[in-house]
Amino acid sequence: MNKFVILLLTGVLSLGVLAGCGEDEQLEAKADISKITSGSDESVGTLLMNGVVMDLELNDVELSDYIKENKVTMINVWGTFCGPCIREMPDLGEIERKYKDQGFEIVGLTSDVCDNNGNYDEDVIDDAISIINDTKITYPVLVSPVELMENLKIQYVPTTFFLDSDGNLLGGPEIGSKTSDEWEEIINSYLSQED
């Protein structure tokens, strides 16, 4: 087997571990992320409200422009390599359309378009656009710089945060994909708190 194939298989297996975390890993990831919210100068909400990301044409965008307009904003961090992320996107699109008139919005935040050196991969952007088209989602999808992913301590995708219009984190991070019913239960509980 040539060296390229071995490296490719190793990469795919590594990504599979990150994307398909079990319950113990989800709890560990939640604990790591919760460290940001306690005793730190920058909470998850602050990091996201101050986050400058890019749209899929690589124009600078401020996340706060999306967050402050809604009662509840769901920030769904996903990767183009992540099967569970992609499988739940059509359901998330339906949920966003269902709850949009109640002050709810989803913002997709891709985690893998920018490499560790800050370079943006056009092929991965093309993959993201193709996934968006295939899943027929209409909510905004933005590109995260690697620094934001590091500051948020993202270890697994999907990782989802819920914020109120002031950028306050609602509950803890949600690690892993969920069914429509599970997401709707969480969303309804946050929307009822904001009424």
PDB file of C-alpha atoms in Angstrom:
ATOM      1  CA  MET A   1       0.000   0.000   0.000  1.00  0.00           C
ATOM      2  CA  ASN A   2       1.554   3.308  -0.911  1.00  0.00           C
ATOM      3  CA  LYS A   3       2.317   6.007   1.614  1.00  0.00           C
ATOM      4  CA  PHE A   4      -0.433   8.372   0.352  1.00  0.00           C
ATOM      5  CA  VAL A   5      -3.175   5.774   0.839  1.00  0.00           C
ATOM      6  CA  ILE A   6      -1.943   5.004   4.368  1.00  0.00           C
ATOM      7  CA  LEU A   7      -1.898   8.701   5.267  1.00  0.00           C
ATOM      8  CA  LEU A   8      -5.358   9.185   3.762  1.00  0.00           C
ATOM      9  CA  LEU A   9      -6.796   6.243   5.715  1.00  0.00           C
ATOM     10  CA  THR A  10      -5.167   7.466   8.925  1.00  0.00           C
ATOM     11  CA  GLY A  11      -6.679  10.917   8.395  1.00  0.00           C
ATOM     12  CA  VAL A  12     -10.140   9.538   7.683  1.00  0.00           C
ATOM     13  CA  LEU A  13     -10.037   7.310  10.766  1.00  0.00           C
ATOM     14  CA  SER A  14      -8.888  10.227  12.922  1.00  0.00           C
ATOM     15  CA  LEU A  15     -11.693  12.417  11.639  1.00  0.00           C
ATOM     16  CA  GLY A  16     -14.190   9.618  12.245  1.00  0.00           C
ATOM     17  CA  VAL A  17     -13.141   9.498  15.883  1.00  0.00           C
ATOM     18  CA  LEU A  18     -13.630  13.242  16.205  1.00  0.00           C
ATOM     19  CA  ALA A  19     -16.966  13.247  14.414  1.00  0.00           C
ATOM     20  CA  GLY A  20     -18.490  10.225  16.072  1.00  0.00           C
ATOM     21  CA  CYS A  21     -17.809  10.770  19.731  1.00  0.00           C
ATOM     22  CA  GLY A  22     -19.558   8.583  22.257  1.00  0.00           C
ATOM     23  CA  GLU A  23     -21.283   9.635  25.452  1.00  0.00           C
ATOM     24  CA  ASP A  24     -18.096   9.641  27.578  1.00  0.00           C
ATOM     25  CA  GLU A  25     -16.273  11.780  25.036  1.00  0.00           C
ATOM     26  CA  GLN A  26     -19.273  14.130  24.829  1.00  0.00           C
ATOM     27  CA  LEU A  27     -19.170  14.641  28.594  1.00  0.00           C
ATOM     28  CA  GLU A  28     -15.417  15.230  28.467  1.00  0.00           C
ATOM     29  CA  ALA A  29     -15.807  17.756  25.655  1.00  0.00           C
ATOM     30  CA  LYS A  30     -18.582  19.553  27.569  1.00  0.00           C
ATOM     31  CA  ALA A  31     -16.287  19.748  30.599  1.00  0.00           C
ATOM     32  CA  ASP A  32     -13.466  21.212  28.483  1.00  0.00           C
ATOM     33  CA  ILE A  33     -15.784  23.817  26.951  1.00  0.00           C
ATOM     34  CA  SER A  34     -17.302  24.665  30.331  1.00  0.00           C
ATOM     35  CA  LYS A  35     -13.844  25.739  31.509  1.00  0.00           C
ATOM     36  CA  ILE A  36     -14.214  28.705  29.167  1.00  0.00           C
ATOM     37  CA  THR A  37     -17.388  29.807  30.906  1.00  0.00           C
ATOM     38  CA  SER A  38     -16.003  29.773  34.448  1.00  0.00           C
ATOM     39  CA  GLY A  39     -13.205  31.981  35.710  1.00  0.00           C
ATOM     40  CA  SER A  40     -12.155  33.126  32.269  1.00  0.00           C
ATOM     41  CA  ASP A  41     -11.927  36.607  30.800  1.00  0.00           C
ATOM     42  CA  GLU A  42     -13.760  35.493  27.681  1.00  0.00           C
ATOM     43  CA  SER A  43     -16.838  33.319  27.867  1.00  0.00           C
ATOM     44  CA  VAL A  44     -18.168  31.323  24.944  1.00  0.00           C
ATOM     45  CA  GLY A  45     -20.791  34.023  24.393  1.00  0.00           C
ATOM     46  CA  THR A  46     -18.177  36.768  24.375  1.00  0.00           C
ATOM     47  CA  LEU A  47     -15.966  34.828  21.980  1.00  0.00           C
ATOM     48  CA  LEU A  48     -18.885  34.333  19.609  1.00  0.00           C
ATOM     49  CA  MET A  49     -20.229  37.893  19.927  1.00  0.00           C
ATOM     50  CA  ASN A  50     -16.753  39.272  19.209  1.00  0.00           C
ATOM     51  CA  GLY A  51     -16.031  36.643  16.567  1.00  0.00           C
ATOM     52  CA  VAL A  52     -15.100  37.858  13.120  1.00  0.00           C
ATOM     53  CA  VAL A  53     -15.702  35.041  10.670  1.00  0.00           C
ATOM     54  CA  MET A  54     -16.159  34.952   6.919  1.00  0.00           C
ATOM     55  CA  ASP A  55     -18.954  34.184   4.544  1.00  0.00           C
ATOM     56  CA  LEU A  56     -18.384  31.574   1.849  1.00  0.00           C
ATOM     57  CA  GLU A  57     -16.933  34.255  -0.455  1.00  0.00           C
ATOM     58  CA  LEU A  58     -14.370  34.980   2.308  1.00  0.00           C
ATOM     59  CA  ASN A  59     -15.751  38.402   3.190  1.00  0.00           C
ATOM     60  CA  ASP A  60     -15.432  39.370   6.869  1.00  0.00           C
ATOM     61  CA  VAL A  61     -18.649  38.976   8.849  1.00  0.00           C
ATOM     62  CA  GLU A  62     -19.357  39.647  12.508  1.00  0.00           C
ATOM     63  CA  LEU A  63     -21.254  36.895  14.293  1.00  0.00           C
ATOM     64  CA  SER A  64     -22.868  39.498  16.556  1.00  0.00           C
ATOM     65  CA  ASP A  65     -24.817  40.793  13.535  1.00  0.00           C
ATOM     66  CA  TYR A  66     -26.686  37.484  13.483  1.00  0.00           C
ATOM     67  CA  ILE A  67     -26.939  36.914  17.235  1.00  0.00           C
ATOM     68  CA  LYS A  68     -28.288  40.320  18.320  1.00  0.00           C
ATOM     69  CA  GLU A  69     -31.222  40.134  15.879  1.00  0.00           C
ATOM     70  CA  ASN A  70     -32.738  37.002  17.460  1.00  0.00           C
ATOM     71  CA  LYS A  71     -34.208  35.884  20.767  1.00  0.00           C
ATOM     72  CA  VAL A  72     -32.266  32.640  20.389  1.00  0.00           C
ATOM     73  CA  THR A  73     -29.452  31.838  17.970  1.00  0.00           C
ATOM     74  CA  MET A  74     -28.180  28.318  17.462  1.00  0.00           C
ATOM     75  CA  ILE A  75     -24.521  28.258  16.424  1.00  0.00           C
ATOM     76  CA  ASN A  76     -23.932  24.843  14.861  1.00  0.00           C
ATOM     77  CA  VAL A  77     -20.219  24.090  14.399  1.00  0.00           C
ATOM     78  CA  TRP A  78     -19.798  21.413  11.743  1.00  0.00           C
ATOM     79  CA  GLY A  79     -17.289  20.010   9.284  1.00  0.00           C
ATOM     80  CA  THR A  80     -17.550  19.047   5.643  1.00  0.00           C
ATOM     81  CA  PHE A  81     -15.999  15.679   6.560  1.00  0.00           C
ATOM     82  CA  CYS A  82     -18.584  14.926   9.266  1.00  0.00           C
ATOM     83  CA  GLY A  83     -21.336  12.494   8.292  1.00  0.00           C
ATOM     84  CA  PRO A  84     -23.521  13.119  11.379  1.00  0.00           C
ATOM     85  CA  CYS A  85     -23.256  16.884  10.780  1.00  0.00           C
ATOM     86  CA  ILE A  86     -24.409  16.596   7.192  1.00  0.00           C
ATOM     87  CA  ARG A  87     -27.162  14.075   7.941  1.00  0.00           C
ATOM     88  CA  GLU A  88     -28.838  16.427  10.424  1.00  0.00           C
ATOM     89  CA  MET A  89     -28.645  19.520   8.202  1.00  0.00           C
ATOM     90  CA  PRO A  90     -31.929  18.970   6.305  1.00  0.00           C
ATOM     91  CA  ASP A  91     -33.729  18.647   9.665  1.00  0.00           C
ATOM     92  CA  LEU A  92     -31.980  21.761  10.968  1.00  0.00           C
ATOM     93  CA  GLY A  93     -33.102  23.621   7.847  1.00  0.00           C
ATOM     94  CA  GLU A  94     -36.720  22.625   8.497  1.00  0.00           C
ATOM     95  CA  ILE A  95     -36.429  23.583  12.169  1.00  0.00           C
ATOM     96  CA  GLU A  96     -34.984  26.997  11.320  1.00  0.00           C
ATOM     97  CA  ARG A  97     -37.827  27.712   8.885  1.00  0.00           C
ATOM     98  CA  LYS A  98     -40.396  26.516  11.453  1.00  0.00           C
ATOM     99  CA  TYR A  99     -39.134  28.730  14.306  1.00  0.00           C
ATOM    100  CA  LYS A 100     -37.747  31.742  12.415  1.00  0.00           C
ATOM    101  CA  ASP A 101     -40.861  33.864  13.016  1.00  0.00           C
ATOM    102  CA  GLN A 102     -40.450  33.266  16.760  1.00  0.00           C
ATOM    103  CA  GLY A 103     -37.055  35.000  16.860  1.00  0.00           C
ATOM    104  CA  PHE A 104     -34.923  31.918  16.244  1.00  0.00           C
ATOM    105  CA  GLU A 105     -32.108  31.451  13.768  1.00  0.00           C
ATOM    106  CA  ILE A 106     -29.439  28.871  13.069  1.00  0.00           C
ATOM    107  CA  VAL A 107     -25.962  29.892  11.958  1.00  0.00           C
ATOM    108  CA  GLY A 108     -23.761  27.135  10.576  1.00  0.00           C
ATOM    109  CA  LEU A 109     -20.078  27.586  11.315  1.00  0.00           C
ATOM    110  CA  THR A 110     -17.715  25.417   9.279  1.00  0.00           C
ATOM    111  CA  SER A 111     -14.712  24.215  11.223  1.00  0.00           C
ATOM    112  CA  ASP A 112     -12.495  22.836   8.475  1.00  0.00           C
ATOM    113  CA  VAL A 113     -12.179  25.477   5.755  1.00  0.00           C
ATOM    114  CA  CYS A 114      -9.221  27.184   7.427  1.00  0.00           C
ATOM    115  CA  ASP A 115      -6.027  25.240   8.130  1.00  0.00           C
ATOM    116  CA  ASN A 116      -3.709  25.702  11.122  1.00  0.00           C
ATOM    117  CA  ASN A 117      -1.688  28.286   9.192  1.00  0.00           C
ATOM    118  CA  GLY A 118      -4.721  30.473   8.502  1.00  0.00           C
ATOM    119  CA  ASN A 119      -5.023  29.468   4.846  1.00  0.00           C
ATOM    120  CA  TYR A 120      -8.478  28.971   3.371  1.00  0.00           C
ATOM    121  CA  ASP A 121      -9.014  25.914   1.190  1.00  0.00           C
ATOM    122  CA  GLU A 122     -11.143  26.704  -1.869  1.00  0.00           C
ATOM    123  CA  ASP A 123     -11.887  23.000  -2.403  1.00  0.00           C
ATOM    124  CA  VAL A 124     -13.355  22.700   1.092  1.00  0.00           C
ATOM    125  CA  ILE A 125     -15.417  25.849   0.470  1.00  0.00           C
ATOM    126  CA  ASP A 126     -16.708  24.214  -2.721  1.00  0.00           C
ATOM    127  CA  ASP A 127     -17.533  21.092  -0.696  1.00  0.00           C
ATOM    128  CA  ALA A 128     -19.425  23.214   1.846  1.00  0.00           C
ATOM    129  CA  ILE A 129     -21.406  24.933  -0.909  1.00  0.00           C
ATOM    130  CA  SER A 130     -22.241  21.573  -2.450  1.00  0.00           C
ATOM    131  CA  ILE A 131     -23.424  20.238   0.931  1.00  0.00           C
ATOM    132  CA  ILE A 132     -25.558  23.356   1.472  1.00  0.00           C
ATOM    133  CA  ASN A 133     -27.154  22.883  -1.957  1.00  0.00           C
ATOM    134  CA  ASP A 134     -27.674  19.132  -1.465  1.00  0.00           C
ATOM    135  CA  THR A 135     -29.256  19.549   1.986  1.00  0.00           C
ATOM    136  CA  LYS A 136     -31.366  22.537   0.849  1.00  0.00           C
ATOM    137  CA  ILE A 137     -30.649  24.553   3.988  1.00  0.00           C
ATOM    138  CA  THR A 138     -31.376  28.264   3.866  1.00  0.00           C
ATOM    139  CA  TYR A 139     -29.768  29.397   7.122  1.00  0.00           C
ATOM    140  CA  PRO A 140     -26.449  31.249   6.872  1.00  0.00           C
ATOM    141  CA  VAL A 141     -23.263  29.199   6.806  1.00  0.00           C
ATOM    142  CA  LEU A 142     -20.061  30.980   7.743  1.00  0.00           C
ATOM    143  CA  VAL A 143     -16.383  30.064   7.860  1.00  0.00           C
ATOM    144  CA  SER A 144     -14.541  30.038  11.171  1.00  0.00           C
ATOM    145  CA  PRO A 145     -10.885  30.981  11.506  1.00  0.00           C
ATOM    146  CA  VAL A 146      -8.827  28.358  13.310  1.00  0.00           C
ATOM    147  CA  GLU A 147      -8.233  30.747  16.245  1.00  0.00           C
ATOM    148  CA  LEU A 148     -11.931  30.828  17.067  1.00  0.00           C
ATOM    149  CA  MET A 149     -12.152  27.025  17.009  1.00  0.00           C
ATOM    150  CA  GLU A 150      -9.133  26.851  19.318  1.00  0.00           C
ATOM    151  CA  ASN A 151     -10.481  29.514  21.686  1.00  0.00           C
ATOM    152  CA  LEU A 152     -13.836  27.715  21.858  1.00  0.00           C
ATOM    153  CA  LYS A 153     -11.965  24.447  22.516  1.00  0.00           C
ATOM    154  CA  ILE A 154     -13.875  22.648  19.777  1.00  0.00           C
ATOM    155  CA  GLN A 155     -12.798  19.004  19.834  1.00  0.00           C
ATOM    156  CA  TYR A 156     -15.812  17.319  18.257  1.00  0.00           C
ATOM    157  CA  VAL A 157     -18.285  18.210  15.572  1.00  0.00           C
ATOM    158  CA  PRO A 158     -21.064  18.909  15.568  1.00  0.00           C
ATOM    159  CA  THR A 159     -20.845  21.149  18.626  1.00  0.00           C
ATOM    160  CA  THR A 160     -23.766  23.507  19.095  1.00  0.00           C
ATOM    161  CA  PHE A 161     -24.165  26.618  21.224  1.00  0.00           C
ATOM    162  CA  PHE A 162     -27.359  28.533  21.976  1.00  0.00           C
ATOM    163  CA  LEU A 163     -27.157  32.267  22.693  1.00  0.00           C
ATOM    164  CA  ASP A 164     -29.653  34.966  23.566  1.00  0.00           C
ATOM    165  CA  SER A 165     -29.659  38.336  21.781  1.00  0.00           C
ATOM    166  CA  ASP A 166     -27.052  39.718  24.204  1.00  0.00           C
ATOM    167  CA  GLY A 167     -24.679  36.841  23.532  1.00  0.00           C
ATOM    168  CA  ASN A 168     -25.318  35.042  26.806  1.00  0.00           C
ATOM    169  CA  LEU A 169     -24.801  31.304  26.546  1.00  0.00           C
ATOM    170  CA  LEU A 170     -28.032  29.404  27.158  1.00  0.00           C
ATOM    171  CA  GLY A 171     -27.191  26.107  28.840  1.00  0.00           C
ATOM    172  CA  GLY A 172     -24.099  24.165  27.995  1.00  0.00           C
ATOM    173  CA  PRO A 173     -22.772  23.151  24.616  1.00  0.00           C
ATOM    174  CA  GLU A 174     -24.578  20.345  22.831  1.00  0.00           C
ATOM    175  CA  ILE A 175     -22.053  17.820  21.557  1.00  0.00           C
ATOM    176  CA  GLY A 176     -23.121  15.513  18.736  1.00  0.00           C
ATOM    177  CA  SER A 177     -26.038  15.383  16.347  1.00  0.00           C
ATOM    178  CA  LYS A 178     -29.648  15.035  17.467  1.00  0.00           C
ATOM    179  CA  THR A 179     -33.037  14.147  16.058  1.00  0.00           C
ATOM    180  CA  SER A 180     -35.508  16.872  15.084  1.00  0.00           C
ATOM    181  CA  ASP A 181     -37.579  16.132  18.194  1.00  0.00           C
ATOM    182  CA  GLU A 182     -34.543  16.460  20.459  1.00  0.00           C
ATOM    183  CA  TRP A 183     -33.512  19.767  18.873  1.00  0.00           C
ATOM    184  CA  GLU A 184     -37.056  21.129  19.017  1.00  0.00           C
ATOM    185  CA  GLU A 185     -37.347  20.294  22.711  1.00  0.00           C
ATOM    186  CA  ILE A 186     -34.152  22.249  23.426  1.00  0.00           C
ATOM    187  CA  ILE A 187     -35.173  25.155  21.190  1.00  0.00           C
ATOM    188  CA  ASN A 188     -38.650  25.404  22.726  1.00  0.00           C
ATOM    189  CA  SER A 189     -37.193  25.459  26.229  1.00  0.00           C
ATOM    190  CA  TYR A 190     -34.850  28.346  25.323  1.00  0.00           C
ATOM    191  CA  LEU A 191     -37.504  30.297  23.428  1.00  0.00           C
ATOM    192  CA  SER A 192     -39.886  30.025  26.399  1.00  0.00           C
ATOM    193  CA  GLN A 193     -37.157  31.399  28.708  1.00  0.00           C
ATOM    194  CA  GLU A 194     -36.737  34.419  26.439  1.00  0.00           C
ATOM    195  CA  ASP A 195     -40.459  35.358  26.367  1.00  0.00           C
TER     196      ASP A 195
END
